[in-house]
Amino acid sequence: MSEAEVLTDAQDGVLVITLNRPKAKNAVNKATAEAVSAALDRLESDDSLRVGIITGAGGTFCSGMDLKAFVTGEMPMVEGHGFAGLVERTLSKPLIAAVEGYALAGGFEVAISCDLIVAAEDGQFGIPEVKRGLAAAAGGLVKLPKQVPPRLAMELALTGDFISAARAAEIGLINSVVAPGTALEAAKTLAAKIAANGPLAVARSKQVIAAAQDWSTEEMFDRQNAVLKDVLTSEDAIEGATAFAEKRAPVWKGK
């Protein structure tokens, strides 16, 4: 993994993944995609890591695909994981997008592939691919209608217009809007709250919420219970209850 493309930093159970191509507005090329994929492999495999954050260097989250690389035939994808090594991937651990500046095209699709989004007030979001004769095929057309009202998704996809962080929060696309320059710190605060909780319970809760939108009313509790049964009988469940009774912080085992 090239440090020039992506930086990683692990502290207190949180892995921060930074797109590090500020001169290119953190546009994703093949090397960046592979580096992000490797960082996410680390997040998934390391039991000491509970939450991931993805952000961008230089005041921009990500401007999307590196078009200069694209016209030479380079595709910024990883087999099985899609654009940026992320958008077609299902992670067991939560991933937070910390957005400063632009999250456009593939950058927008990276953000909406995360579980939570924190954005600076000057953040701008959009899928302007149609303005370049392209389509938002890295998740914008299929994920966005599940995250905002379909007509709003249609408008963004067909016009290519940008929306502000305030508007994104208004339509429920992002979790919080913070002062410029503080998105990463706000994301770390959110990540710390998640990392303090039972890792098995967090993983299964994330799994249910992600899948439940496709479950019918008739089947939803049976399918939920199938996912959660090992949580209710886990060592962590006993530890959580014991720690509460003893007025101390729980010591999680993740099992």
PDB file of C-alpha atoms in Angstrom, residues 79-222:
ATOM      1  CA  GLU A  79     -12.500  -7.129  -7.697  1.00  0.00           C
ATOM      2  CA  GLY A  80     -15.477  -7.957  -5.491  1.00  0.00           C
ATOM      3  CA  HIS A  81     -15.316  -4.626  -3.660  1.00  0.00           C
ATOM      4  CA  GLY A  82     -16.096  -2.201  -6.468  1.00  0.00           C
ATOM      5  CA  PHE A  83     -15.191   1.477  -6.763  1.00  0.00           C
ATOM      6  CA  ALA A  84     -12.594   2.700  -4.262  1.00  0.00           C
ATOM      7  CA  GLY A  85     -12.363  -0.836  -2.883  1.00  0.00           C
ATOM      8  CA  LEU A  86     -15.472  -0.081  -0.846  1.00  0.00           C
ATOM      9  CA  VAL A  87     -18.842   0.529  -2.485  1.00  0.00           C
ATOM     10  CA  GLU A  88     -19.700  -3.127  -3.180  1.00  0.00           C
ATOM     11  CA  ARG A  89     -18.367  -4.342   0.125  1.00  0.00           C
ATOM     12  CA  THR A  90     -20.337  -5.418   3.203  1.00  0.00           C
ATOM     13  CA  LEU A  91     -18.441  -4.677   6.398  1.00  0.00           C
ATOM     14  CA  SER A  92     -19.281  -6.160   9.776  1.00  0.00           C
ATOM     15  CA  LYS A  93     -17.885  -3.107  11.586  1.00  0.00           C
ATOM     16  CA  PRO A  94     -19.317   0.407  11.377  1.00  0.00           C
ATOM     17  CA  LEU A  95     -17.750   2.885   8.959  1.00  0.00           C
ATOM     18  CA  ILE A  96     -18.177   6.655   9.307  1.00  0.00           C
ATOM     19  CA  ALA A  97     -17.581   9.224   6.565  1.00  0.00           C
ATOM     20  CA  ALA A  98     -16.053  12.491   7.790  1.00  0.00           C
ATOM     21  CA  VAL A  99     -16.719  14.977   4.998  1.00  0.00           C
ATOM     22  CA  GLU A 100     -15.028  18.314   4.441  1.00  0.00           C
ATOM     23  CA  GLY A 101     -15.604  20.153   1.171  1.00  0.00           C
ATOM     24  CA  TYR A 102     -16.700  18.125  -1.817  1.00  0.00           C
ATOM     25  CA  ALA A 103     -18.139  14.593  -1.797  1.00  0.00           C
ATOM     26  CA  LEU A 104     -19.000  14.282  -5.448  1.00  0.00           C
ATOM     27  CA  ALA A 105     -19.654  11.484  -7.940  1.00  0.00           C
ATOM     28  CA  GLY A 106     -17.716   8.463  -6.681  1.00  0.00           C
ATOM     29  CA  GLY A 107     -16.844  10.442  -3.568  1.00  0.00           C
ATOM     30  CA  PHE A 108     -20.536  10.847  -2.828  1.00  0.00           C
ATOM     31  CA  GLU A 109     -20.993   7.133  -3.436  1.00  0.00           C
ATOM     32  CA  VAL A 110     -18.178   6.338  -0.994  1.00  0.00           C
ATOM     33  CA  ALA A 111     -19.899   8.517   1.608  1.00  0.00           C
ATOM     34  CA  ILE A 112     -23.324   6.910   1.201  1.00  0.00           C
ATOM     35  CA  SER A 113     -21.698   3.468   1.389  1.00  0.00           C
ATOM     36  CA  CYS A 114     -20.697   4.309   4.959  1.00  0.00           C
ATOM     37  CA  ASP A 115     -23.031   3.665   7.876  1.00  0.00           C
ATOM     38  CA  LEU A 116     -22.895   7.215   9.226  1.00  0.00           C
ATOM     39  CA  ILE A 117     -21.917  10.594   7.739  1.00  0.00           C
ATOM     40  CA  VAL A 118     -20.609  13.656   9.562  1.00  0.00           C
ATOM     41  CA  ALA A 119     -20.105  16.736   7.381  1.00  0.00           C
ATOM     42  CA  ALA A 120     -18.737  20.235   7.706  1.00  0.00           C
ATOM     43  CA  GLU A 121     -21.093  23.139   7.054  1.00  0.00           C
ATOM     44  CA  ASP A 122     -19.343  23.906   3.768  1.00  0.00           C
ATOM     45  CA  GLY A 123     -19.732  20.326   2.519  1.00  0.00           C
ATOM     46  CA  GLN A 124     -21.172  19.778  -0.947  1.00  0.00           C
ATOM     47  CA  PHE A 125     -22.749  16.531  -2.120  1.00  0.00           C
ATOM     48  CA  GLY A 126     -23.798  15.348  -5.554  1.00  0.00           C
ATOM     49  CA  ILE A 127     -23.704  12.803  -8.348  1.00  0.00           C
ATOM     50  CA  PRO A 128     -22.873  14.964 -11.404  1.00  0.00           C
ATOM     51  CA  GLU A 129     -21.912  12.024 -13.629  1.00  0.00           C
ATOM     52  CA  VAL A 130     -24.633  12.863 -16.183  1.00  0.00           C
ATOM     53  CA  LYS A 131     -22.858  16.169 -16.844  1.00  0.00           C
ATOM     54  CA  ARG A 132     -19.944  14.115 -18.193  1.00  0.00           C
ATOM     55  CA  GLY A 133     -22.027  11.604 -20.093  1.00  0.00           C
ATOM     56  CA  LEU A 134     -21.613   9.034 -17.330  1.00  0.00           C
ATOM     57  CA  ALA A 135     -23.946   7.465 -14.768  1.00  0.00           C
ATOM     58  CA  ALA A 136     -23.586   7.084 -11.004  1.00  0.00           C
ATOM     59  CA  ALA A 137     -23.001   3.344 -11.218  1.00  0.00           C
ATOM     60  CA  ALA A 138     -20.946   3.041  -8.018  1.00  0.00           C
ATOM     61  CA  GLY A 139     -24.036   3.094  -5.803  1.00  0.00           C
ATOM     62  CA  GLY A 140     -25.638   6.463  -6.451  1.00  0.00           C
ATOM     63  CA  LEU A 141     -28.485   5.048  -8.520  1.00  0.00           C
ATOM     64  CA  VAL A 142     -29.203   2.013  -6.342  1.00  0.00           C
ATOM     65  CA  LYS A 143     -28.278   3.061  -2.797  1.00  0.00           C
ATOM     66  CA  LEU A 144     -29.473   6.660  -2.772  1.00  0.00           C
ATOM     67  CA  PRO A 145     -33.205   5.858  -3.323  1.00  0.00           C
ATOM     68  CA  LYS A 146     -33.041   3.707  -0.182  1.00  0.00           C
ATOM     69  CA  GLN A 147     -31.572   6.563   1.859  1.00  0.00           C
ATOM     70  CA  VAL A 148     -33.680   9.537   0.730  1.00  0.00           C
ATOM     71  CA  PRO A 149     -37.137   9.843  -0.922  1.00  0.00           C
ATOM     72  CA  PRO A 150     -36.904   8.364  -4.440  1.00  0.00           C
ATOM     73  CA  ARG A 151     -37.966  11.594  -6.145  1.00  0.00           C
ATOM     74  CA  LEU A 152     -35.112  13.457  -4.502  1.00  0.00           C
ATOM     75  CA  ALA A 153     -32.722  10.725  -5.594  1.00  0.00           C
ATOM     76  CA  MET A 154     -34.127  11.019  -9.109  1.00  0.00           C
ATOM     77  CA  GLU A 155     -33.584  14.780  -9.128  1.00  0.00           C
ATOM     78  CA  LEU A 156     -29.979  14.481  -7.996  1.00  0.00           C
ATOM     79  CA  ALA A 157     -29.234  11.744 -10.533  1.00  0.00           C
ATOM     80  CA  LEU A 158     -30.865  13.454 -13.528  1.00  0.00           C
ATOM     81  CA  THR A 159     -29.755  17.043 -12.916  1.00  0.00           C
ATOM     82  CA  GLY A 160     -26.323  16.365 -11.506  1.00  0.00           C
ATOM     83  CA  ASP A 161     -26.840  19.319  -9.167  1.00  0.00           C
ATOM     84  CA  PHE A 162     -25.039  19.633  -5.842  1.00  0.00           C
ATOM     85  CA  ILE A 163     -26.692  20.002  -2.449  1.00  0.00           C
ATOM     86  CA  SER A 164     -25.266  21.596   0.681  1.00  0.00           C
ATOM     87  CA  ALA A 165     -24.552  19.783   3.923  1.00  0.00           C
ATOM     88  CA  ALA A 166     -27.526  21.588   5.450  1.00  0.00           C
ATOM     89  CA  ARG A 167     -29.828  20.275   2.721  1.00  0.00           C
ATOM     90  CA  ALA A 168     -28.331  16.787   3.028  1.00  0.00           C
ATOM     91  CA  ALA A 169     -29.104  16.828   6.751  1.00  0.00           C
ATOM     92  CA  GLU A 170     -32.603  18.143   6.086  1.00  0.00           C
ATOM     93  CA  ILE A 171     -33.441  15.174   3.854  1.00  0.00           C
ATOM     94  CA  GLY A 172     -31.919  12.704   6.312  1.00  0.00           C
ATOM     95  CA  LEU A 173     -28.888  11.795   4.222  1.00  0.00           C
ATOM     96  CA  ILE A 174     -26.281  12.731   6.822  1.00  0.00           C
ATOM     97  CA  ASN A 175     -26.171  12.483  10.604  1.00  0.00           C
ATOM     98  CA  SER A 176     -24.758  15.827  11.650  1.00  0.00           C
ATOM     99  CA  VAL A 177     -23.375  19.128  10.381  1.00  0.00           C
ATOM    100  CA  VAL A 178     -20.386  20.638  12.180  1.00  0.00           C
ATOM    101  CA  ALA A 179     -18.098  23.636  11.853  1.00  0.00           C
ATOM    102  CA  PRO A 180     -15.645  23.603   8.939  1.00  0.00           C
ATOM    103  CA  GLY A 181     -12.433  21.813   9.815  1.00  0.00           C
ATOM    104  CA  THR A 182     -14.008  19.724  12.584  1.00  0.00           C
ATOM    105  CA  ALA A 183     -15.653  16.848  10.706  1.00  0.00           C
ATOM    106  CA  LEU A 184     -12.920  14.346  11.571  1.00  0.00           C
ATOM    107  CA  GLU A 185     -12.937  15.226  15.265  1.00  0.00           C
ATOM    108  CA  ALA A 186     -16.738  14.981  15.340  1.00  0.00           C
ATOM    109  CA  ALA A 187     -16.525  11.602  13.609  1.00  0.00           C
ATOM    110  CA  LYS A 188     -13.968  10.439  16.170  1.00  0.00           C
ATOM    111  CA  THR A 189     -16.325  11.456  18.983  1.00  0.00           C
ATOM    112  CA  LEU A 190     -19.113   9.463  17.373  1.00  0.00           C
ATOM    113  CA  ALA A 191     -16.783   6.512  16.778  1.00  0.00           C
ATOM    114  CA  ALA A 192     -15.702   6.528  20.428  1.00  0.00           C
ATOM    115  CA  LYS A 193     -19.317   6.183  21.542  1.00  0.00           C
ATOM    116  CA  ILE A 194     -19.742   3.171  19.255  1.00  0.00           C
ATOM    117  CA  ALA A 195     -16.395   1.614  20.207  1.00  0.00           C
ATOM    118  CA  ALA A 196     -17.397   1.693  23.887  1.00  0.00           C
ATOM    119  CA  ASN A 197     -20.330  -0.657  23.217  1.00  0.00           C
ATOM    120  CA  GLY A 198     -20.414  -4.435  22.905  1.00  0.00           C
ATOM    121  CA  PRO A 199     -18.776  -5.277  19.555  1.00  0.00           C
ATOM    122  CA  LEU A 200     -20.978  -8.295  18.855  1.00  0.00           C
ATOM    123  CA  ALA A 201     -24.139  -6.326  19.633  1.00  0.00           C
ATOM    124  CA  VAL A 202     -22.945  -3.455  17.415  1.00  0.00           C
ATOM    125  CA  ALA A 203     -22.141  -5.776  14.512  1.00  0.00           C
ATOM    126  CA  ARG A 204     -25.462  -7.614  14.677  1.00  0.00           C
ATOM    127  CA  SER A 205     -27.454  -4.383  15.084  1.00  0.00           C
ATOM    128  CA  LYS A 206     -25.757  -2.974  11.998  1.00  0.00           C
ATOM    129  CA  GLN A 207     -26.489  -6.185  10.107  1.00  0.00           C
ATOM    130  CA  VAL A 208     -30.195  -6.120  10.959  1.00  0.00           C
ATOM    131  CA  ILE A 209     -30.709  -2.454  10.088  1.00  0.00           C
ATOM    132  CA  ALA A 210     -28.920  -2.880   6.749  1.00  0.00           C
ATOM    133  CA  ALA A 211     -30.993  -5.912   5.801  1.00  0.00           C
ATOM    134  CA  ALA A 212     -34.380  -5.063   7.326  1.00  0.00           C
ATOM    135  CA  GLN A 213     -35.456  -2.652   4.593  1.00  0.00           C
ATOM    136  CA  ASP A 214     -35.800  -5.650   2.289  1.00  0.00           C
ATOM    137  CA  TRP A 215     -37.743  -7.803   4.781  1.00  0.00           C
ATOM    138  CA  SER A 216     -41.517  -8.110   4.689  1.00  0.00           C
ATOM    139  CA  THR A 217     -43.641  -7.351   7.756  1.00  0.00           C
ATOM    140  CA  GLU A 218     -44.521 -11.028   8.042  1.00  0.00           C
ATOM    141  CA  GLU A 219     -40.932 -12.233   8.180  1.00  0.00           C
ATOM    142  CA  MET A 220     -39.049  -9.371   9.827  1.00  0.00           C
ATOM    143  CA  PHE A 221     -39.066 -10.611  13.428  1.00  0.00           C
ATOM    144  CA  ASP A 222     -38.147 -14.186  12.509  1.00  0.00           C
TER     145      ASP A 222
END
